[in-house]
Coordinates of C-alpha atoms in Angstrom, one line a residue:
M127 CA 19.4 9.7 12.0
R128 CA 17.2 8.4 14.7
Y129 CA 14.5 6.0 14.9
Q130 CA 11.3 6.3 16.8
I131 CA 8.0 4.2 17.0
L132 CA 4.8 6.2 16.7
L133 CA 1.4 4.8 17.5
L134 CA -1.2 7.0 15.9
V135 CA -5.0 6.0 15.5
N136 CA -4.3 2.3 15.5
C137 CA -1.4 2.7 13.0
I138 CA 1.9 1.6 14.1
C139 CA 4.8 3.1 12.0
Y140 CA 8.5 2.9 12.3
V141 CA 9.7 6.4 11.8
I142 CA 12.9 7.7 10.1
V143 CA 13.3 11.1 10.8
A144 CA 15.8 12.7 8.4
D145 CA 16.1 16.1 6.6
E146 CA 12.7 17.6 6.4
I147 CA 10.6 16.9 3.2
V148 CA 7.8 18.9 2.1
Y149 CA 5.0 18.4 -0.5
P150 CA 2.0 20.6 -1.4
C151 CA -1.3 19.3 0.0
V152 CA -4.6 20.5 1.4
T153 CA -5.7 20.1 5.1
P154 CA -9.0 19.1 6.3
D155 CA -10.0 22.8 6.7
A156 CA -9.3 23.2 2.9
E157 CA -6.2 25.3 3.6
R158 CA -3.2 25.0 1.2
A159 CA -0.2 23.7 3.0
Y160 CA 2.6 21.3 3.0
C161 CA 2.9 17.5 3.6
T162 CA 5.8 17.2 6.0
S163 CA 7.0 15.2 9.1
L164 CA 4.6 15.2 12.0
F165 CA 7.5 16.0 14.1
S166 CA 8.0 19.2 12.1
C167 CA 4.5 20.3 12.8
P168 CA 4.1 21.7 16.5
H169 CA 0.5 22.5 16.6
L170 CA -0.4 18.9 15.3
M171 CA 2.0 17.4 17.6
K172 CA 0.2 19.3 20.7
A173 CA -3.2 18.2 19.2
L174 CA -2.1 14.7 19.1
G175 CA -0.8 14.9 22.9
S176 CA -4.3 16.2 24.0
T177 CA -7.1 14.4 25.3
D178 CA -9.5 16.0 23.1
P179 CA -10.9 13.4 20.4
L180 CA -11.9 16.0 18.0
A181 CA -8.2 17.2 17.9
V182 CA -6.8 13.7 17.6
E183 CA -9.4 13.0 14.8
F184 CA -8.2 16.3 13.0
V185 CA -4.5 14.9 13.0
R186 CA -5.8 11.6 11.7
Q187 CA -7.5 13.3 8.7
S188 CA -4.3 15.3 8.1
I189 CA -2.3 12.2 7.4
C190 CA -0.7 12.5 3.8
L191 CA 1.4 9.5 3.0
G192 CA 1.4 7.4 6.3
C193 CA 4.5 5.4 6.6
E194 CA 5.2 5.1 2.7
A195 CA 7.5 8.3 2.6
G196 CA 10.0 7.1 5.2
D197 CA 8.3 9.1 7.8
F198 CA 5.0 9.9 9.3
M199 CA 3.7 12.6 7.1
V200 CA 0.9 15.1 7.8
C201 CA -0.6 18.0 6.0
C202 CA 0.8 20.8 8.2
G203 CA -1.2 24.0 7.8
P204 CA -1.0 27.1 9.7
P205 CA -2.1 27.2 13.3
P206 CA -5.6 28.4 14.0
S207 CA -4.2 31.6 14.9
Q208 CA -2.6 32.3 11.6
K209 CA -4.0 32.8 8.2
E210 CA -2.4 31.2 5.0
S211 CA -0.5 33.4 2.7
P212 CA -2.0 33.6 -0.7
I213 CA -0.4 31.5 -3.4
P214 CA -0.3 32.6 -7.1
S215 CA -2.6 30.8 -9.3
P216 CA -1.9 29.8 -12.9
P217 CA -4.4 30.3 -15.8
T218 CA -7.3 27.9 -15.4
T219 CA -7.8 25.2 -18.0
A220 CA -11.4 24.5 -17.0
T221 CA -14.8 25.9 -17.5
A222 CA -18.3 24.8 -16.4
I223 CA -19.6 21.4 -16.0
S224 CA -20.4 19.7 -19.2
D225 CA -23.3 17.1 -20.0
K226 CA -20.8 14.7 -21.5
Y227 CA -19.4 13.9 -18.0
S228 CA -22.8 13.4 -16.7
S229 CA -23.4 9.9 -15.3
D230 CA -26.0 8.0 -13.2
T231 CA -25.8 9.6 -9.7
S232 CA -26.0 6.2 -8.0
T233 CA -23.1 4.8 -10.0
N234 CA -20.8 7.9 -9.3
E235 CA -21.7 7.6 -5.6
D236 CA -20.7 4.0 -5.6
L237 CA -17.4 4.8 -7.3
L238 CA -16.8 7.6 -4.7
L239 CA -17.4 5.0 -1.9
R240 CA -15.1 2.6 -3.5
Y241 CA -12.4 5.3 -4.0
K242 CA -12.5 6.3 -0.3
E243 CA -12.0 2.6 0.6
A244 CA -9.0 2.4 -1.9
V245 CA -7.5 5.4 -0.2
K246 CA -8.0 3.9 3.2
Q247 CA -6.2 0.6 1.9
R248 CA -3.3 2.9 0.3
L249 CA -4.3 1.7 -3.1
L250 CA -4.8 5.2 -4.4
P251 CA -3.4 8.7 -3.1
D252 CA -5.8 10.9 -1.1
Q253 CA -7.1 13.8 -3.0
R254 CA -5.4 16.1 -0.5
Y255 CA -2.0 15.0 -1.8
C256 CA -2.3 13.9 -5.5
G257 CA -1.9 16.5 -8.4
Y258 CA 0.1 19.0 -6.6
Q259 CA 3.5 20.2 -7.9
H260 CA 6.1 22.6 -6.2
K261 CA 6.1 24.7 -9.5
D262 CA 2.7 25.9 -8.8
D263 CA 3.8 27.3 -5.4
R264 CA 5.9 29.9 -6.9
P265 CA 5.8 32.6 -9.6
Y266 CA 6.8 30.9 -12.9
D267 CA 6.2 32.2 -16.4
S268 CA 8.9 30.6 -18.4
P269 CA 7.9 28.7 -21.6
I270 CA 10.5 26.1 -20.5
T271 CA 9.3 23.4 -18.2
A272 CA 10.4 23.5 -14.6
L273 CA 12.5 20.7 -13.2
D274 CA 9.6 19.7 -10.8
E275 CA 6.8 20.3 -13.3
F276 CA 4.4 17.4 -14.3
P277 CA 6.2 14.9 -11.8
W278 CA 3.6 12.3 -12.5
L279 CA 4.9 11.9 -16.1
V280 CA 6.9 8.7 -16.8
H281 CA 8.8 7.6 -20.1
V282 CA 7.6 4.2 -21.1
R283 CA 10.4 2.0 -22.8
F284 CA 10.3 -1.0 -25.0
S285 CA 14.0 -1.8 -24.8
N286 CA 16.7 -2.1 -22.2
S287 CA 19.2 -0.6 -24.8
E288 CA 19.6 3.0 -26.2
Y289 CA 19.2 2.9 -30.1
E290 CA 19.5 5.6 -32.7
E291 CA 15.9 5.8 -33.8
Q292 CA 14.0 5.4 -30.5
Y293 CA 13.1 9.1 -30.4
A294 CA 10.5 8.2 -33.2
D295 CA 8.6 5.8 -31.2
R296 CA 8.8 7.3 -27.7
C297 CA 5.8 6.5 -25.3
S298 CA 4.7 8.3 -22.0
G299 CA 2.4 7.4 -19.2
V300 CA 1.2 8.9 -15.9
L301 CA 1.5 7.7 -12.3
I302 CA -1.8 7.2 -10.6
N303 CA -0.3 5.8 -7.4
N304 CA 3.1 4.5 -6.3
R305 CA 2.8 1.1 -8.1
Y306 CA 0.7 1.7 -11.4
V307 CA 1.1 3.7 -14.6
L308 CA -1.9 4.6 -16.9
T309 CA -1.1 4.6 -20.5
D310 CA -2.8 3.6 -23.8
A311 CA -3.0 0.1 -25.3
Y312 CA -0.2 0.7 -27.9
C313 CA 2.4 1.9 -25.3
G314 CA 1.4 -0.8 -22.8
A315 CA 1.6 -3.7 -25.2
E316 CA 5.3 -4.1 -25.5
S317 CA 6.5 -2.1 -22.4
I318 CA 9.2 -3.6 -20.3
K319 CA 10.2 -0.8 -18.0
V320 CA 9.5 2.8 -17.1
K321 CA 12.0 5.8 -16.4
I322 CA 11.0 7.5 -13.3
G323 CA 11.9 11.2 -12.6
E324 CA 13.1 12.0 -16.2
Y325 CA 13.4 15.6 -17.3
N326 CA 15.8 15.4 -20.2
T327 CA 16.1 12.2 -22.3
N328 CA 19.9 12.5 -22.8
Q329 CA 20.6 13.2 -19.1
S330 CA 20.5 11.2 -15.9
V331 CA 20.5 14.5 -13.7
S332 CA 19.2 17.8 -15.2
C333 CA 19.9 21.2 -13.7
D334 CA 18.3 24.6 -14.1
P335 CA 20.9 27.0 -15.8
A336 CA 19.0 29.9 -14.7
S337 CA 19.1 29.2 -11.1
K338 CA 21.4 31.2 -8.8
L339 CA 21.6 28.1 -6.7
E340 CA 22.6 24.5 -7.8
D341 CA 19.0 23.5 -8.6
C342 CA 19.0 20.0 -10.0
N343 CA 16.6 17.1 -10.1
E344 CA 17.3 13.8 -8.5
P345 CA 18.8 10.9 -10.7
V346 CA 16.5 9.2 -13.0
Y347 CA 16.0 5.4 -12.3
D348 CA 14.3 2.5 -14.1
I349 CA 11.6 0.2 -12.6
A350 CA 10.5 -2.8 -14.6
V351 CA 7.1 -3.6 -15.7
E352 CA 5.7 -6.7 -13.7
E353 CA 2.3 -6.8 -15.4
I354 CA 0.4 -5.2 -18.3
I355 CA -3.3 -5.1 -17.8
R356 CA -5.5 -3.9 -20.8
D357 CA -9.0 -2.5 -20.3
G358 CA -11.0 -3.8 -23.1
K359 CA -10.5 -6.4 -26.1
K360 CA -7.4 -6.5 -28.3
S361 CA -9.9 -6.1 -31.2
N362 CA -10.5 -2.5 -29.8
G363 CA -7.2 -1.4 -31.4
P364 CA -5.3 1.4 -30.1
Y365 CA -8.1 3.3 -28.6
D366 CA -8.0 1.5 -25.2
F367 CA -6.4 1.9 -21.8
S368 CA -3.3 -0.1 -20.3
L369 CA -2.4 -0.1 -16.6
L370 CA 1.4 -1.2 -16.1
R371 CA 2.0 -2.7 -12.6
L372 CA 5.6 -2.0 -11.6
V373 CA 7.7 -4.6 -9.8
K374 CA 8.2 -2.3 -6.9
P375 CA 6.6 1.1 -5.8
V376 CA 8.3 4.3 -6.8
E377 CA 9.7 6.8 -4.3
Y378 CA 7.7 10.0 -4.0
S379 CA 9.8 13.2 -4.0
D380 CA 9.6 16.8 -5.5
F381 CA 10.0 15.2 -8.9
V382 CA 8.0 12.0 -8.6
R383 CA 4.2 12.3 -7.6
P384 CA 0.9 10.9 -8.6
I385 CA -1.9 12.7 -10.6
C386 CA -5.4 12.8 -9.6
L387 CA -8.1 10.7 -11.1
P388 CA -11.4 12.4 -12.2
I389 CA -13.4 10.4 -9.5
D390 CA -16.2 12.9 -8.7
Q391 CA -18.2 13.5 -11.7
S392 CA -20.3 16.3 -10.1
K393 CA -17.0 18.4 -9.6
R394 CA -15.6 17.5 -13.1
P395 CA -15.3 20.5 -15.5
S396 CA -15.6 20.7 -19.3
P397 CA -12.1 22.0 -20.3
T398 CA -11.9 24.4 -23.4
S399 CA -8.2 23.4 -23.4
L400 CA -6.0 20.6 -22.4
V401 CA -2.3 20.4 -21.2
F402 CA 0.0 17.6 -22.1
S403 CA 3.6 16.8 -22.1
G404 CA 6.3 14.3 -23.3
W405 CA 9.5 13.7 -25.0
G406 CA 8.6 13.7 -28.6
A407 CA 11.3 14.8 -30.9
P408 CA 12.3 15.1 -34.7
N409 CA 15.9 13.5 -33.9
S410 CA 17.9 11.7 -31.4
T411 CA 19.0 15.0 -29.7
G412 CA 18.2 15.1 -26.1
I413 CA 14.8 16.9 -25.4
A414 CA 13.5 18.2 -22.0
K415 CA 9.9 17.6 -20.9
K416 CA 7.5 19.7 -22.8
R417 CA 4.5 21.9 -21.8
L418 CA 1.8 22.0 -24.7
T419 CA -1.7 23.4 -24.4
Y420 CA -4.2 22.5 -27.2
N421 CA -7.8 23.5 -27.7
V422 CA -10.6 21.0 -27.2
V423 CA -12.3 20.9 -30.5
N424 CA -15.2 18.9 -32.3
D425 CA -14.5 15.2 -33.1
E426 CA -15.0 15.8 -36.7
V427 CA -11.9 17.9 -36.8
C428 CA -10.1 14.7 -36.1
Y429 CA -12.2 12.4 -37.9
K430 CA -11.7 14.3 -41.3
E431 CA -7.9 13.7 -41.2
S432 CA -8.3 9.9 -41.2
D433 CA -10.5 7.6 -43.1
W434 CA -10.5 4.8 -40.7
L435 CA -10.5 6.9 -37.3
E436 CA -14.1 7.4 -36.6
G437 CA -14.9 3.6 -37.3
N438 CA -12.2 2.6 -34.8
V439 CA -13.3 4.9 -32.0
K440 CA -16.8 3.7 -32.4
F441 CA -16.0 0.1 -32.6
A442 CA -14.0 0.5 -29.4
N443 CA -16.8 2.3 -27.8
A444 CA -14.3 4.9 -26.6
S445 CA -15.1 8.4 -25.3
F446 CA -13.1 10.4 -27.9
I447 CA -10.9 13.5 -27.1
C448 CA -9.8 15.7 -30.1
T449 CA -7.6 18.7 -29.7
S450 CA -6.1 21.2 -32.0
P451 CA -2.9 23.5 -31.6
P452 CA -3.7 27.3 -31.0
I453 CA -3.3 29.5 -33.9
N454 CA 0.4 30.6 -33.1
P455 CA 1.8 27.8 -31.1
T456 CA 5.2 28.0 -29.8
T457 CA 5.7 24.4 -29.7
L458 CA 4.0 21.5 -31.5
A459 CA 3.3 17.9 -30.6
C460 CA 5.5 15.2 -32.0
A461 CA 4.7 11.4 -32.5
G462 CA 6.7 10.5 -29.5
E463 CA 3.9 12.3 -27.2
H464 CA 1.4 9.4 -27.2
G465 CA 0.6 7.4 -24.2
G466 CA 0.9 10.5 -22.0
P467 CA -1.9 12.2 -20.1
F468 CA -4.3 15.1 -21.3
M469 CA -4.5 17.2 -18.2
Y470 CA -6.4 20.0 -16.6
S471 CA -5.9 22.0 -13.5
L472 CA -8.5 23.4 -11.0
T473 CA -7.6 27.1 -10.2
R474 CA -9.0 27.1 -6.7
R475 CA -6.5 24.7 -5.5
I476 CA -4.2 24.5 -8.4
Q477 CA -4.5 20.7 -8.4
W478 CA -3.9 18.7 -11.6
Y479 CA -6.2 15.8 -12.9
V480 CA -5.9 13.5 -15.7
E481 CA -8.7 13.8 -18.3
G482 CA -7.6 11.2 -20.8
I483 CA -4.7 9.6 -22.6
I484 CA -3.2 10.5 -25.8
V485 CA -3.4 7.8 -28.6
S486 CA -2.4 9.6 -31.7
V487 CA -0.5 12.7 -32.6
M488 CA -1.8 13.2 -36.3
H489 CA 0.3 14.3 -39.1
K490 CA 0.5 15.1 -42.7
E491 CA 0.5 12.0 -44.9
G492 CA 3.9 11.4 -46.0
S493 CA 5.4 13.7 -43.4
S494 CA 8.8 12.7 -42.1
N495 CA 8.6 15.2 -39.1
S496 CA 5.3 15.3 -37.4
C497 CA 6.8 17.9 -35.2
N498 CA 6.2 20.5 -37.8
D499 CA 2.5 19.7 -38.5
K500 CA -0.1 21.8 -37.1
Y501 CA -2.4 18.7 -36.9
P502 CA -4.8 17.5 -34.2
V503 CA -3.8 15.3 -31.2
N504 CA -6.6 12.8 -30.2
G505 CA -7.0 10.3 -27.5
I506 CA -9.5 8.7 -25.0
R507 CA -11.3 10.3 -22.2
I508 CA -11.4 8.7 -18.7
T509 CA -15.2 7.8 -17.8
D510 CA -16.9 6.2 -14.9
N511 CA -16.3 2.7 -16.7
T512 CA -12.6 3.5 -16.7
I513 CA -12.6 4.4 -13.0
D514 CA -14.5 1.1 -12.2
W515 CA -11.9 -0.8 -14.2
I516 CA -9.0 0.9 -12.3
L517 CA -10.5 0.2 -9.0
S518 CA -11.3 -3.2 -9.7
T519 CA -7.6 -3.9 -11.1
I520 CA -5.2 -2.2 -8.9
R521 CA -3.8 -4.1 -5.8
R522 CA -0.9 -3.7 -3.2

C-alpha cells in the first residue's frame, strides 16, 4: 500500500491506493461508467495534467466520492475515442409525470439549489453516484435477490440482544447518505442501532450458492443510532418520517450504498407500481432480503380495510401511498417490512429513487401470519416539504 498526496481543484486528499474498487456512476457527459480511483483512469489523469482549464474542470465534475472512499474517486467513462457498450435495462417501474407531484416552480428551484449546496458540502451524494447497484450491470432474472441488490436497505434494531419473537416486529430503513437513515416514525422511535450490509438475518456473511466463484458479501456490522429526529409532531401518529443519525459514517461498498432522493419534481414520474424490500417473516427462521413489486392503487383500497386509517392520514396531513399485490404474487409482504423504502427506477440510467416509506403492512383481522394475506401495503410519500425538512436537518 502506498500513500500519495493529491491536490485537485483546491481539495487536498491523503490518498490510499489499494485494490481497485469500482461503483456504477454517470459521467458529466451522461455516459454510464464506474466510480473508481483517479489513478486507474488514464484519460482523466492525462486531462488533469494538461493546462486546458476545460479538461481540468471536466475532471473536477467527474469526482464521485472525494476522499470518503479511502481514495480519490472519479467517474471513469470511456475515452473520447470509444463508445460505451450497452448495459441491459430492467423493466421500468415508472410512467409519465403526474399532477400529484407538481409543486410551486420557485419552491422546487430553491430546493434544487439547496440540494446542490448540500452535495458540495458532502451532506448528500451526487446524483451521479446514488441509486446505482452492480446487480443492474449484468443480466439477472432470478426471483431471489442478488447479494448486492438494494445496498441502501438497512435493518433497524430495537435491542442489542437476539430474541425469539423479534421477527414479528422487524423494521427497515434506507440510507440517504453515509450518516443518515430515513424510516417511519414507529421504527425510529425506539431504534438503538442499524445493521449495515445485511442480506440474510441469520448470517453475518452470505454467499451465492449458484455462483461458480466464491461470491459472498462483506460481514454485516452494527452502527449505533446517535440521534432520532422526527419530521412532525408526535400527535401525527405513525404517518410521519424519522431520520436516524448514526454515531459514525458507514463505509460504502458494493453492498452498502445510498439511494437517491426525488429532488427534481420536474423529472419525477408517477409510478404505476413500486418495489420494496425487507426481512419480514412468519417465524424466526433466517430470511434473505426480499424483492416485492406491488401496484399503486386508489387510497380508498387501503381506507376500506381500516376504520381509523383515513382519519389518521388526514390528521397527519400526509401524502399517502396505497399499494396492492399483483393477482398472482410469488411473494407477499409481512409485518416486518415496515419502515423500508417504496422505490422506483428510471430505466434510462437504471437509477433507483425512494418514493416514500412503508408504514403499515395490512392484514386480515385476527390473522396470526400476515405473510399469507393478500392485503395492501401503505405508507407516506416524500414531498417537497419532506425534502425541505431533510435538507434543514442533516449535518456532517
